[in-house]
mmCIF file with all atom_site columns, C-alpha atoms in Angstrom:
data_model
loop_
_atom_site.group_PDB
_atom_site.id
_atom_site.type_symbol
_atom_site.label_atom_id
_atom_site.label_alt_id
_atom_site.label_comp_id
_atom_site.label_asym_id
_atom_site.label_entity_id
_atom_site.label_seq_id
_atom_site.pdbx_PDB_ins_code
_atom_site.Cartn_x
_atom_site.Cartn_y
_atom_site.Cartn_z
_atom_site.occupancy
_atom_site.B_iso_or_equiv
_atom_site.pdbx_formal_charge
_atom_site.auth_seq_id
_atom_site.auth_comp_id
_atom_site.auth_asym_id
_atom_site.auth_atom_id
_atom_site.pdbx_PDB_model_num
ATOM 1   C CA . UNK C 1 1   ? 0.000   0.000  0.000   1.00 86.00 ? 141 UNK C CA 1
ATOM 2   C CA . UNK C 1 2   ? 1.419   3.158  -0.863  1.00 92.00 ? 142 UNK C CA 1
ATOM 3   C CA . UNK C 1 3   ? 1.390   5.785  1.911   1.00 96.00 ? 143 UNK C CA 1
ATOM 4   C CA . UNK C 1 4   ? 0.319   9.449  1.021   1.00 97.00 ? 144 UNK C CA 1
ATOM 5   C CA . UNK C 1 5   ? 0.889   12.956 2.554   1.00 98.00 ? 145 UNK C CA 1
ATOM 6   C CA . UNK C 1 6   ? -1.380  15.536 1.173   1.00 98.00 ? 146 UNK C CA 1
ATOM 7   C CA . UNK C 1 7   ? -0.575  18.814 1.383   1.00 97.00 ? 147 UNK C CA 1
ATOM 8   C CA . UNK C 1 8   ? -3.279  21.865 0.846   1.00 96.00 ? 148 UNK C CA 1
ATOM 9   C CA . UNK C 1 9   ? -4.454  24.894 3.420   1.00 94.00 ? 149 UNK C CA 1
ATOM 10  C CA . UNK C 1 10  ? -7.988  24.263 2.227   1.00 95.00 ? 150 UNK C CA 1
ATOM 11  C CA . UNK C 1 11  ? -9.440  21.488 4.897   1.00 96.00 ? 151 UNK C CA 1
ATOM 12  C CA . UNK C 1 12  ? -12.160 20.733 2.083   1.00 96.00 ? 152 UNK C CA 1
ATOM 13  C CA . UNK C 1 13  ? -10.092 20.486 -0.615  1.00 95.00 ? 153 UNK C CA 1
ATOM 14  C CA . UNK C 1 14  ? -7.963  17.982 1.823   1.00 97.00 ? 154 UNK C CA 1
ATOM 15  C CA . UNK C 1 15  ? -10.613 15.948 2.782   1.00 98.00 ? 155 UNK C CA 1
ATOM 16  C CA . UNK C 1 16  ? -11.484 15.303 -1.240  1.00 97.00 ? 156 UNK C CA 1
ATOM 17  C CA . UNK C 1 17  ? -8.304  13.934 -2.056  1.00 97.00 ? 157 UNK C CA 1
ATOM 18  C CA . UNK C 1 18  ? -8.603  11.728 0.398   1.00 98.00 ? 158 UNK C CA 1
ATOM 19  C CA . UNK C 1 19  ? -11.622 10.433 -0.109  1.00 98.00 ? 159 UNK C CA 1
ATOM 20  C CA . UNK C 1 20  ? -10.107 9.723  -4.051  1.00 98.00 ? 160 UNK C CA 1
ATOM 21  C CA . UNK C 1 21  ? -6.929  8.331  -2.995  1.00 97.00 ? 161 UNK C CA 1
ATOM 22  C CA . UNK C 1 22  ? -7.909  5.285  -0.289  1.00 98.00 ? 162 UNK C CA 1
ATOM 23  C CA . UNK C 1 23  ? -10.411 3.441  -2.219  1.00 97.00 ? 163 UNK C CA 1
ATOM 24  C CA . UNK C 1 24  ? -7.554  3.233  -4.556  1.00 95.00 ? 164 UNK C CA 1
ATOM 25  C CA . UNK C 1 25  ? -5.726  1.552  -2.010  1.00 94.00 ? 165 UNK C CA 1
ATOM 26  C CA . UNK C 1 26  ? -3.601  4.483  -1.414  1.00 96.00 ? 166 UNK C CA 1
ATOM 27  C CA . UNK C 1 27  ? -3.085  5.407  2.748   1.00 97.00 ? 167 UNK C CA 1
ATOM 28  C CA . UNK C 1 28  ? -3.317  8.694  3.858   1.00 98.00 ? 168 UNK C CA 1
ATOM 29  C CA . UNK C 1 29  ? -0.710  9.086  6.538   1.00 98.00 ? 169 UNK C CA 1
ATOM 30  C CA . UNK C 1 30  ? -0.531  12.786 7.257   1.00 98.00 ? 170 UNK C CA 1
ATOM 31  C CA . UNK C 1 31  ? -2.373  15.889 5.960   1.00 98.00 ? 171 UNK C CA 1
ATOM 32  C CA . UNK C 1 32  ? -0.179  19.660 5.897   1.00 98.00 ? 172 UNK C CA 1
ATOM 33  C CA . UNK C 1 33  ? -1.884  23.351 5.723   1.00 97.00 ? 173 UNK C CA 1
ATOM 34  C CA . UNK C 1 34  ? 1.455   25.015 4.785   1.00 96.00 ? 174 UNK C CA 1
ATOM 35  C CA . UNK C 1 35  ? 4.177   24.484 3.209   1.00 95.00 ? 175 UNK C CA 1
ATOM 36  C CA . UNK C 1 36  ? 6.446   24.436 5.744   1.00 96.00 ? 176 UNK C CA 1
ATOM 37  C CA . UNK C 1 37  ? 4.236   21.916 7.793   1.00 97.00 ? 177 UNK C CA 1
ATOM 38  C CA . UNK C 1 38  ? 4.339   19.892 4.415   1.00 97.00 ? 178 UNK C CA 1
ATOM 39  C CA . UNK C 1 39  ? 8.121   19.460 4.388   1.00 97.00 ? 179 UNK C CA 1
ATOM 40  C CA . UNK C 1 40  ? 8.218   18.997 8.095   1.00 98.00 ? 180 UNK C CA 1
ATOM 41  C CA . UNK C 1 41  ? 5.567   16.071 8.084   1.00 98.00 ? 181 UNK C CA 1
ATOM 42  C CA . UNK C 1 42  ? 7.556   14.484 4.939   1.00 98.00 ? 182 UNK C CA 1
ATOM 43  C CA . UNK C 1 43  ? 10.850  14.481 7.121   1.00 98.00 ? 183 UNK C CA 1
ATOM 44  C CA . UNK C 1 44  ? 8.922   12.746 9.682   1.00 98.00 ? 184 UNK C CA 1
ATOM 45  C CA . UNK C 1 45  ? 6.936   10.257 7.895   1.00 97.00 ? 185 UNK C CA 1
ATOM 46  C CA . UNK C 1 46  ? 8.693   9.604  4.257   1.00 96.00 ? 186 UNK C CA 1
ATOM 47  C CA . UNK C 1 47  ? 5.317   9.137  2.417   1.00 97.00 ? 187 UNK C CA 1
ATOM 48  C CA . UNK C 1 48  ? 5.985   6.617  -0.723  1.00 94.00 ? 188 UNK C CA 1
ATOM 49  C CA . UNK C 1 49  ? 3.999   9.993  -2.545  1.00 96.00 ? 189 UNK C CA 1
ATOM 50  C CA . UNK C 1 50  ? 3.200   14.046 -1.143  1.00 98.00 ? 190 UNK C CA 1
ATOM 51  C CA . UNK C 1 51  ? 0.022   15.620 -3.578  1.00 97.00 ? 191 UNK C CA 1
ATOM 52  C CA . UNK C 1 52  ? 0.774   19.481 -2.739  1.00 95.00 ? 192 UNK C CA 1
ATOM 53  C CA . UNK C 1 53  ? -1.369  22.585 -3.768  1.00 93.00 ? 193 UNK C CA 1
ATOM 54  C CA . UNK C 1 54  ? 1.190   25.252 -4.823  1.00 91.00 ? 194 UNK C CA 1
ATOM 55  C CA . UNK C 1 55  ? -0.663  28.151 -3.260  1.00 89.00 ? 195 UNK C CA 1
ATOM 56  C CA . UNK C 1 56  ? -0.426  27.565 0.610   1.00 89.00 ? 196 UNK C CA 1
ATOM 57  C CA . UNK C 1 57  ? 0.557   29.879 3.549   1.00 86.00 ? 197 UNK C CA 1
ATOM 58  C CA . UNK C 1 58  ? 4.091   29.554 5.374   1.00 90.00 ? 198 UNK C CA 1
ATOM 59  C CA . UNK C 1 59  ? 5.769   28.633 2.537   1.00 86.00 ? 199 UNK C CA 1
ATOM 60  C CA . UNK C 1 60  ? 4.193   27.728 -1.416  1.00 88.00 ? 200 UNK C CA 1
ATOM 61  C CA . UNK C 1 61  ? 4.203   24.547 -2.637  1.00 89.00 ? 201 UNK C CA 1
ATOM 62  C CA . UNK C 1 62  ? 7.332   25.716 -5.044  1.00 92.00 ? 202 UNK C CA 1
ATOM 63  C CA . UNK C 1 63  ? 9.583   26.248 -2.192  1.00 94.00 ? 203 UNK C CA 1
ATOM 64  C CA . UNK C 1 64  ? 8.343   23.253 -0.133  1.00 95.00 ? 204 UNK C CA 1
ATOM 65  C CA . UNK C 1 65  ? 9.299   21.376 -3.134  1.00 95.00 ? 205 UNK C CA 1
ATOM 66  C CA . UNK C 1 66  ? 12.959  22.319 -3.494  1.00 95.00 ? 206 UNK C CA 1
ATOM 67  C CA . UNK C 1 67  ? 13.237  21.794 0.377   1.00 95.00 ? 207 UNK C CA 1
ATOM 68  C CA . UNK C 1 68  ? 12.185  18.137 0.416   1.00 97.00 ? 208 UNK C CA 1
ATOM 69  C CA . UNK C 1 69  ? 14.090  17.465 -2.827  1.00 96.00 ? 209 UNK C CA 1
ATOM 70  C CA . UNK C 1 70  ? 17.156  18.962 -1.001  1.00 95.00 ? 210 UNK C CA 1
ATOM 71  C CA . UNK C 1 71  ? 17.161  16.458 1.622   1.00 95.00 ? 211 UNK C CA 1
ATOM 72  C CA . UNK C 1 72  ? 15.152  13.520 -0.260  1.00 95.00 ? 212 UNK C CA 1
ATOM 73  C CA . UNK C 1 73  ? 16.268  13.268 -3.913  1.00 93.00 ? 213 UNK C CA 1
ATOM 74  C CA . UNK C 1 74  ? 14.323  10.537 -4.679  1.00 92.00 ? 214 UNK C CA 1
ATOM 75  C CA . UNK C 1 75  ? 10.868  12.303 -3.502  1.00 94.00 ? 215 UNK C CA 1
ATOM 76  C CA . UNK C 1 76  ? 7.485   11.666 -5.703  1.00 95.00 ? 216 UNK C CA 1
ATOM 77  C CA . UNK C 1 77  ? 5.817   14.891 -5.740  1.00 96.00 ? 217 UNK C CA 1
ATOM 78  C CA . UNK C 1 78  ? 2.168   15.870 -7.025  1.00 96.00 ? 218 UNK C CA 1
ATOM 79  C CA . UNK C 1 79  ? 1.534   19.430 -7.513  1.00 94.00 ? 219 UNK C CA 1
ATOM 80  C CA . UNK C 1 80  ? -2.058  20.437 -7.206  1.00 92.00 ? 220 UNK C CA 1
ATOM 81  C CA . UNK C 1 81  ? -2.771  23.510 -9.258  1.00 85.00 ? 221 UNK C CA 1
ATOM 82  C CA . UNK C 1 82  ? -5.913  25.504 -10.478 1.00 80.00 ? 222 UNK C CA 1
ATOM 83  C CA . UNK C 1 83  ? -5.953  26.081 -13.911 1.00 65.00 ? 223 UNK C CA 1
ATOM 84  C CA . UNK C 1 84  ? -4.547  29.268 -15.079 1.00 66.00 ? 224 UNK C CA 1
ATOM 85  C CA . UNK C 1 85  ? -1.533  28.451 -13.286 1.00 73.00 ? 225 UNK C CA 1
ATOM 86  C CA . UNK C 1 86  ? 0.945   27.287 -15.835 1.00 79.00 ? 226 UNK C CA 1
ATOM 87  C CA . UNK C 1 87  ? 3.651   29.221 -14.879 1.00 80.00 ? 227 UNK C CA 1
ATOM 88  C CA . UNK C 1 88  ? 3.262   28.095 -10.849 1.00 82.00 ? 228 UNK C CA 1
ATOM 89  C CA . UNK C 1 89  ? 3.251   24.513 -12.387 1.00 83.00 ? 229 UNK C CA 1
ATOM 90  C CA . UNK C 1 90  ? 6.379   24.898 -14.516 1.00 87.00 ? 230 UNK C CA 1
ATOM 91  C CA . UNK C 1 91  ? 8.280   26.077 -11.695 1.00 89.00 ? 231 UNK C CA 1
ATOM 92  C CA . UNK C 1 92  ? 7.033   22.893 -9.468  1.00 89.00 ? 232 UNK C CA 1
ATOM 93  C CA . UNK C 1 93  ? 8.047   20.263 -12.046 1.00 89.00 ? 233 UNK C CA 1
ATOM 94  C CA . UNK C 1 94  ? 11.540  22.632 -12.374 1.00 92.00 ? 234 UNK C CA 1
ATOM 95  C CA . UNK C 1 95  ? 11.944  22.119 -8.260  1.00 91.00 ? 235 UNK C CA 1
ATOM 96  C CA . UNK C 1 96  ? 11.462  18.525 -8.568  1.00 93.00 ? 236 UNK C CA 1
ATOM 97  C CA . UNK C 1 97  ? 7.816   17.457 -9.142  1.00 93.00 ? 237 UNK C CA 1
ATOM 98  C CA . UNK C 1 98  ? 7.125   14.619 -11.263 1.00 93.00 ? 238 UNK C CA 1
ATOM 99  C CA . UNK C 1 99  ? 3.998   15.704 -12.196 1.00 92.00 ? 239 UNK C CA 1
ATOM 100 C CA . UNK C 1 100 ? 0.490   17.622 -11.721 1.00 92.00 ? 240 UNK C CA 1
ATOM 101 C CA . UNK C 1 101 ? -3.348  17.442 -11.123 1.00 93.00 ? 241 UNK C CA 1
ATOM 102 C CA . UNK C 1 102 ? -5.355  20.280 -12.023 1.00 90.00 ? 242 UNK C CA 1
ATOM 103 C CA . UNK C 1 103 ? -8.160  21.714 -9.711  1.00 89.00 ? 243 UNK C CA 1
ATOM 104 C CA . UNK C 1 104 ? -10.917 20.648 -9.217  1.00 91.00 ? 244 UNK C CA 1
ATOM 105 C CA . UNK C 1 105 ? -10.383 17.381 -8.853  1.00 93.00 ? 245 UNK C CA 1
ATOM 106 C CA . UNK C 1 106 ? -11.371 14.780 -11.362 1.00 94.00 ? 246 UNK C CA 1
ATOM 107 C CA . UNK C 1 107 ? -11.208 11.183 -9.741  1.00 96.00 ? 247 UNK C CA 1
ATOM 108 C CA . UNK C 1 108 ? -10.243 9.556  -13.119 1.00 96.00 ? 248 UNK C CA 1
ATOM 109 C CA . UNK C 1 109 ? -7.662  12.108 -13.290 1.00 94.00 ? 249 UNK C CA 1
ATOM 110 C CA . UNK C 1 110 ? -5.943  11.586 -9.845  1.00 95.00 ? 250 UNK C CA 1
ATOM 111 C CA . UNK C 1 111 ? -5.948  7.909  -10.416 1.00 95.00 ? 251 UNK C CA 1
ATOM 112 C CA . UNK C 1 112 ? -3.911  8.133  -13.851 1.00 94.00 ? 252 UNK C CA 1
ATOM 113 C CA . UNK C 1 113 ? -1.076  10.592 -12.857 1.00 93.00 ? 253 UNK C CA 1
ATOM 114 C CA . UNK C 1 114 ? -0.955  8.741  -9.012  1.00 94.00 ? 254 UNK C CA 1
ATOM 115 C CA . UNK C 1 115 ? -0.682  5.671  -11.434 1.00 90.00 ? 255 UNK C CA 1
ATOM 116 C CA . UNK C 1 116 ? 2.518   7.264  -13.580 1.00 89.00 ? 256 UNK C CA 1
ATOM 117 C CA . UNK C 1 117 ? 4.240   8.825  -10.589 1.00 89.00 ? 257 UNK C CA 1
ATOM 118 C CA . UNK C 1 118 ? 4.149   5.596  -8.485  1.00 81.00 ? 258 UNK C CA 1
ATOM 119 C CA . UNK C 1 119 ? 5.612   3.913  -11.587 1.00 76.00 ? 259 UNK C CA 1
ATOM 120 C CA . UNK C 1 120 ? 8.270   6.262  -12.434 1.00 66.00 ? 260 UNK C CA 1
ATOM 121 C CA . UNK C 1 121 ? 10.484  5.973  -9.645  1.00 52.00 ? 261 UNK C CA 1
ATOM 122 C CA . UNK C 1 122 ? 10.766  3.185  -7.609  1.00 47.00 ? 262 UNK C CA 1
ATOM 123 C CA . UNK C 1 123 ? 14.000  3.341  -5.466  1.00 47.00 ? 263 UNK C CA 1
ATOM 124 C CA . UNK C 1 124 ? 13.308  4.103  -2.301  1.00 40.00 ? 264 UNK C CA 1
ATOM 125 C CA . UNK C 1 125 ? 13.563  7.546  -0.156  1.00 40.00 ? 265 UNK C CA 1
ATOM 126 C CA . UNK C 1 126 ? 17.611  8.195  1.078   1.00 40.00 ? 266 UNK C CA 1
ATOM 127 C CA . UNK C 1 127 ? 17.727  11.454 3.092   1.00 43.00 ? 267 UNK C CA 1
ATOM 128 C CA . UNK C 1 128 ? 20.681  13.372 2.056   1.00 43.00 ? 268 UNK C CA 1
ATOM 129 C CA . UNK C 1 129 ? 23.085  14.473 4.697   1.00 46.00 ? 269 UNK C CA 1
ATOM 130 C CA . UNK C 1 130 ? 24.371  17.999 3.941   1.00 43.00 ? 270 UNK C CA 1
#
C-alpha cells in the first residue's frame, strides 16, 4: 500500500483527495496546511507519494518542493494547481515534481497521474546528509 501525505491549506479540498486516494488503495498518513508543515511532516513520515497545492501559507508549494528534494532526492511529488496556473506549475516540475493534477479534482484524473508517478520511480527515499 502506498502511503500518502497531502498537502493543501484548504481542509475541504484535503478531505477530497482523500476520499479519491484510499479506495484506490492508497493510505493517507498525514495531511499539511502550509508548506512548511508539508516538508516537516515528509521528514517525519517519508510518504511513498506528497500531492501538494502550490498556493499555501508559510511557505508555497514551489519552495516546499525544493526543500524536500534537497534532503530527499528521490521524492514523488504531485503538484495540485488551479488552472490558469501554468507558470506556478512549470516552476514545481523545475523544483522537482514529477507531475500535476489540475483543480478541481477529477477522480479519473488523480488515479492516472498517481498511477505514472508511483511507476516512475521506484528506489526508495535516502535522506541526504548535507
Amino acid at each position: 500500500m502506498q502511503r500518502i501525505l497531502i498537502a493543501d491549506d484548504a481542509i475541504f479540498m484535503r478531505e477530497i483527495l482523500r476520499e479519491i486516494v484510499e479506495p484506490l488503495g492508497y493510505e493517507v498518513v498525514a495531511e499539511a496546511a502550509s508548506g512548511l508543515e508539508a516538508v516537516e511532516l515528509f521528514a517525519l513520515y517519508q510518504p511513498d507519494l506528497m500531492i501538494l497545492d502550490l498556493v499555501m501559507p508559510k511557505g508555497s508549494g514551489i519552495d516546499a518542493t525544493r526543500m524536500v528534494m534537497n534532503r530527499f532526492p528521490a521524492a514523488k511529488i504531485v503538484v495540485a494547481s488551479a488552472l490558469g496556473q501554468q507558470t506556478l506549475v512549470a516552476d514545481a516540475l523545475k523544483a522537482g515534481a514529477l507531475n500535476f493534477i489540475a483543480k478541481p479534482y477529477q477522480p479519473e484524473m488523480v488515479e492516472r497521474v498517481l498511477g505514472t508517478v508511483v511507476e516512475k520511480t521506484p528506489e526508495s527515499l535516502v535522506e541526504r546528509g548535507d
